[in-house]
């Protein structure tokens, strides 16, 4: 989430909402709509479920705004609510992959893809739906514990500390999970993206 | 200490986040200067992070915002925080 200038006014906005100007909540959450949705989608792997979970997270944030103490950033608090909502739905659906925490204590490496000749990934590649789907699939296929930290840190730009706080884990554990998530994505995506963009050196989409 | 490739891979994430110890950073950089494979791994990992951070990867569905705010609007009707505190455990 962006640490924009608007954040400066969040505390005032929250105070005003709690004082009865509830409609300001619409403005308060606008910068976070996409973040909450993408977090929910990466967790639930289904657009309808993600929208429902995202709506529910915002409703819970609204109902419980008086319990937000301002010790955490509002964005971190909101993400915690979203994570709780998504996890709760995953438990009910029982479709989540079973992720063993033992994985964190394994000494084994996640080996990256050993490609010599594919380094550049122009952002314009995202104009291709195929590439977006590859990225979405790779992210949503990550085991939940890796997916969560990856989305928080690398998609929503929370710091490692904030990510750990939102997840309720130690900073060290967050770093380990993040590293594994990144290498898992590199291992999977680098060859796939090379396949769909074999002529990347010549930037044919420019 | 000379790092082998597999040891460098363990530091890729820390390298990208800029939180390696100075001594390790120096060794990793030395390795990257002469190892084409590891520098390609670093570049592709970095670029994948750049791509996945793009907002277009997980675009909001059409009408998402309108539906969300309509639902919030309905929730706001007659809502007051004092009343909510009595019957809501919350998520904090």
PDB file of N, CA, C and O in Angstrom, chain B residues 62-90:
ATOM      1  N   UNK B  62     -14.807  -5.306 -12.686  1.00  0.00           N
ATOM      2  CA  UNK B  62     -15.656  -4.184 -13.072  1.00  0.00           C
ATOM      3  C   UNK B  62     -16.787  -4.009 -12.050  1.00  0.00           C
ATOM      4  O   UNK B  62     -17.459  -4.986 -11.697  1.00  0.00           O
ATOM      5  N   UNK B  63     -16.971  -2.810 -11.580  1.00  0.00           N
ATOM      6  CA  UNK B  63     -18.079  -2.539 -10.660  1.00  0.00           C
ATOM      7  C   UNK B  63     -17.781  -2.879  -9.210  1.00  0.00           C
ATOM      8  O   UNK B  63     -18.644  -2.715  -8.342  1.00  0.00           O
ATOM      9  N   UNK B  64     -16.567  -3.332  -8.945  1.00  0.00           N
ATOM     10  CA  UNK B  64     -16.211  -3.726  -7.574  1.00  0.00           C
ATOM     11  C   UNK B  64     -16.444  -2.573  -6.594  1.00  0.00           C
ATOM     12  O   UNK B  64     -17.082  -2.728  -5.556  1.00  0.00           O
ATOM     13  N   UNK B  65     -15.923  -1.438  -6.961  1.00  0.00           N
ATOM     14  CA  UNK B  65     -15.980  -0.293  -6.060  1.00  0.00           C
ATOM     15  C   UNK B  65     -17.426   0.126  -5.799  1.00  0.00           C
ATOM     16  O   UNK B  65     -17.813   0.396  -4.654  1.00  0.00           O
ATOM     17  N   UNK B  66     -18.205   0.156  -6.852  1.00  0.00           N
ATOM     18  CA  UNK B  66     -19.610   0.566  -6.705  1.00  0.00           C
ATOM     19  C   UNK B  66     -20.354  -0.393  -5.784  1.00  0.00           C
ATOM     20  O   UNK B  66     -21.125   0.026  -4.910  1.00  0.00           O
ATOM     21  N   UNK B  67     -20.144  -1.681  -5.981  1.00  0.00           N
ATOM     22  CA  UNK B  67     -20.838  -2.675  -5.140  1.00  0.00           C
ATOM     23  C   UNK B  67     -20.387  -2.574  -3.686  1.00  0.00           C
ATOM     24  O   UNK B  67     -21.194  -2.654  -2.756  1.00  0.00           O
ATOM     25  N   UNK B  68     -19.085  -2.366  -3.502  1.00  0.00           N
ATOM     26  CA  UNK B  68     -18.552  -2.256  -2.143  1.00  0.00           C
ATOM     27  C   UNK B  68     -19.156  -1.052  -1.424  1.00  0.00           C
ATOM     28  O   UNK B  68     -19.643  -1.162  -0.291  1.00  0.00           O
ATOM     29  N   UNK B  69     -19.140   0.086  -2.090  1.00  0.00           N
ATOM     30  CA  UNK B  69     -19.604   1.294  -1.416  1.00  0.00           C
ATOM     31  C   UNK B  69     -21.116   1.286  -1.205  1.00  0.00           C
ATOM     32  O   UNK B  69     -21.609   1.860  -0.233  1.00  0.00           O
ATOM     33  N   UNK B  70     -21.823   0.616  -2.095  1.00  0.00           N
ATOM     34  CA  UNK B  70     -23.272   0.482  -1.887  1.00  0.00           C
ATOM     35  C   UNK B  70     -23.538  -0.363  -0.642  1.00  0.00           C
ATOM     36  O   UNK B  70     -24.427  -0.051   0.168  1.00  0.00           O
ATOM     37  N   UNK B  71     -22.761  -1.415  -0.476  1.00  0.00           N
ATOM     38  CA  UNK B  71     -22.947  -2.282   0.690  1.00  0.00           C
ATOM     39  C   UNK B  71     -22.567  -1.524   1.974  1.00  0.00           C
ATOM     40  O   UNK B  71     -23.234  -1.641   2.999  1.00  0.00           O
ATOM     41  N   UNK B  72     -21.516  -0.768   1.889  1.00  0.00           N
ATOM     42  CA  UNK B  72     -21.106   0.041   3.047  1.00  0.00           C
ATOM     43  C   UNK B  72     -22.173   1.076   3.381  1.00  0.00           C
ATOM     44  O   UNK B  72     -22.485   1.316   4.553  1.00  0.00           O
ATOM     45  N   UNK B  73     -22.714   1.666   2.342  1.00  0.00           N
ATOM     46  CA  UNK B  73     -23.742   2.689   2.534  1.00  0.00           C
ATOM     47  C   UNK B  73     -24.924   2.094   3.305  1.00  0.00           C
ATOM     48  O   UNK B  73     -25.444   2.705   4.240  1.00  0.00           O
ATOM     49  N   UNK B  74     -25.312   0.886   2.905  1.00  0.00           N
ATOM     50  CA  UNK B  74     -26.427   0.220   3.594  1.00  0.00           C
ATOM     51  C   UNK B  74     -26.067  -0.048   5.054  1.00  0.00           C
ATOM     52  O   UNK B  74     -26.899   0.111   5.953  1.00  0.00           O
ATOM     53  N   UNK B  75     -24.813  -0.424   5.270  1.00  0.00           N
ATOM     54  CA  UNK B  75     -24.353  -0.713   6.628  1.00  0.00           C
ATOM     55  C   UNK B  75     -24.365   0.550   7.494  1.00  0.00           C
ATOM     56  O   UNK B  75     -24.626   0.506   8.698  1.00  0.00           O
ATOM     57  N   UNK B  76     -24.088   1.652   6.862  1.00  0.00           N
ATOM     58  CA  UNK B  76     -23.977   2.908   7.611  1.00  0.00           C
ATOM     59  C   UNK B  76     -25.310   3.445   8.082  1.00  0.00           C
ATOM     60  O   UNK B  76     -25.361   4.252   9.015  1.00  0.00           O
ATOM     61  N   UNK B  77     -26.383   3.002   7.428  1.00  0.00           N
ATOM     62  CA  UNK B  77     -27.706   3.499   7.816  1.00  0.00           C
ATOM     63  C   UNK B  77     -27.989   3.125   9.270  1.00  0.00           C
ATOM     64  O   UNK B  77     -28.034   1.956   9.632  1.00  0.00           O
ATOM     65  N   UNK B  78     -28.162   4.129  10.072  1.00  0.00           N
ATOM     66  CA  UNK B  78     -28.534   3.903  11.465  1.00  0.00           C
ATOM     67  C   UNK B  78     -27.434   3.314  12.325  1.00  0.00           C
ATOM     68  O   UNK B  78     -27.688   2.877  13.449  1.00  0.00           O
ATOM     69  N   UNK B  79     -26.200   3.281  11.782  1.00  0.00           N
ATOM     70  CA  UNK B  79     -25.090   2.695  12.554  1.00  0.00           C
ATOM     71  C   UNK B  79     -24.500   3.723  13.512  1.00  0.00           C
ATOM     72  O   UNK B  79     -24.330   4.881  13.161  1.00  0.00           O
ATOM     73  N   UNK B  80     -24.203   3.264  14.712  1.00  0.00           N
ATOM     74  CA  UNK B  80     -23.430   4.140  15.603  1.00  0.00           C
ATOM     75  C   UNK B  80     -22.448   3.296  16.390  1.00  0.00           C
ATOM     76  O   UNK B  80     -22.740   2.150  16.730  1.00  0.00           O
ATOM     77  N   UNK B  81     -21.285   3.837  16.643  1.00  0.00           N
ATOM     78  CA  UNK B  81     -20.223   3.037  17.250  1.00  0.00           C
ATOM     79  C   UNK B  81     -20.536   2.597  18.670  1.00  0.00           C
ATOM     80  O   UNK B  81     -20.175   1.514  19.081  1.00  0.00           O
ATOM     81  N   UNK B  82     -21.210   3.441  19.396  1.00  0.00           N
ATOM     82  CA  UNK B  82     -21.576   3.052  20.753  1.00  0.00           C
ATOM     83  C   UNK B  82     -22.440   1.806  20.767  1.00  0.00           C
ATOM     84  O   UNK B  82     -22.202   0.860  21.527  1.00  0.00           O
ATOM     85  N   UNK B  83     -23.398   1.743  19.833  1.00  0.00           N
ATOM     86  CA  UNK B  83     -24.306   0.599  19.760  1.00  0.00           C
ATOM     87  C   UNK B  83     -23.579  -0.638  19.269  1.00  0.00           C
ATOM     88  O   UNK B  83     -23.823  -1.750  19.742  1.00  0.00           O
ATOM     89  N   UNK B  84     -22.643  -0.450  18.348  1.00  0.00           N
ATOM     90  CA  UNK B  84     -21.931  -1.600  17.787  1.00  0.00           C
ATOM     91  C   UNK B  84     -21.064  -2.269  18.846  1.00  0.00           C
ATOM     92  O   UNK B  84     -20.919  -3.485  18.869  1.00  0.00           O
ATOM     93  N   UNK B  85     -20.491  -1.486  19.723  1.00  0.00           N
ATOM     94  CA  UNK B  85     -19.561  -2.031  20.720  1.00  0.00           C
ATOM     95  C   UNK B  85     -20.229  -3.045  21.629  1.00  0.00           C
ATOM     96  O   UNK B  85     -19.585  -3.969  22.126  1.00  0.00           O
ATOM     97  N   UNK B  86     -21.528  -2.900  21.810  1.00  0.00           N
ATOM     98  CA  UNK B  86     -22.229  -3.797  22.722  1.00  0.00           C
ATOM     99  C   UNK B  86     -22.311  -5.227  22.205  1.00  0.00           C
ATOM    100  O   UNK B  86     -22.271  -6.179  22.985  1.00  0.00           O
ATOM    101  N   UNK B  87     -22.388  -5.391  20.890  1.00  0.00           N
ATOM    102  CA  UNK B  87     -22.657  -6.743  20.406  1.00  0.00           C
ATOM    103  C   UNK B  87     -21.672  -7.279  19.394  1.00  0.00           C
ATOM    104  O   UNK B  87     -21.937  -8.251  18.724  1.00  0.00           O
ATOM    105  N   UNK B  88     -20.522  -6.637  19.231  1.00  0.00           N
ATOM    106  CA  UNK B  88     -19.589  -7.060  18.209  1.00  0.00           C
ATOM    107  C   UNK B  88     -18.209  -7.288  18.816  1.00  0.00           C
ATOM    108  O   UNK B  88     -17.635  -6.406  19.419  1.00  0.00           O
ATOM    109  N   UNK B  89     -17.679  -8.475  18.627  1.00  0.00           N
ATOM    110  CA  UNK B  89     -16.375  -8.779  19.225  1.00  0.00           C
ATOM    111  C   UNK B  89     -15.223  -8.170  18.451  1.00  0.00           C
ATOM    112  O   UNK B  89     -14.162  -7.920  18.983  1.00  0.00           O
ATOM    113  N   UNK B  90     -15.461  -7.990  17.157  1.00  0.00           N
ATOM    114  CA  UNK B  90     -14.433  -7.343  16.361  1.00  0.00           C
ATOM    115  C   UNK B  90     -13.320  -8.282  15.937  1.00  0.00           C
ATOM    116  O   UNK B  90     -13.317  -9.463  16.262  1.00  0.00           O
TER     117      UNK B  90
END
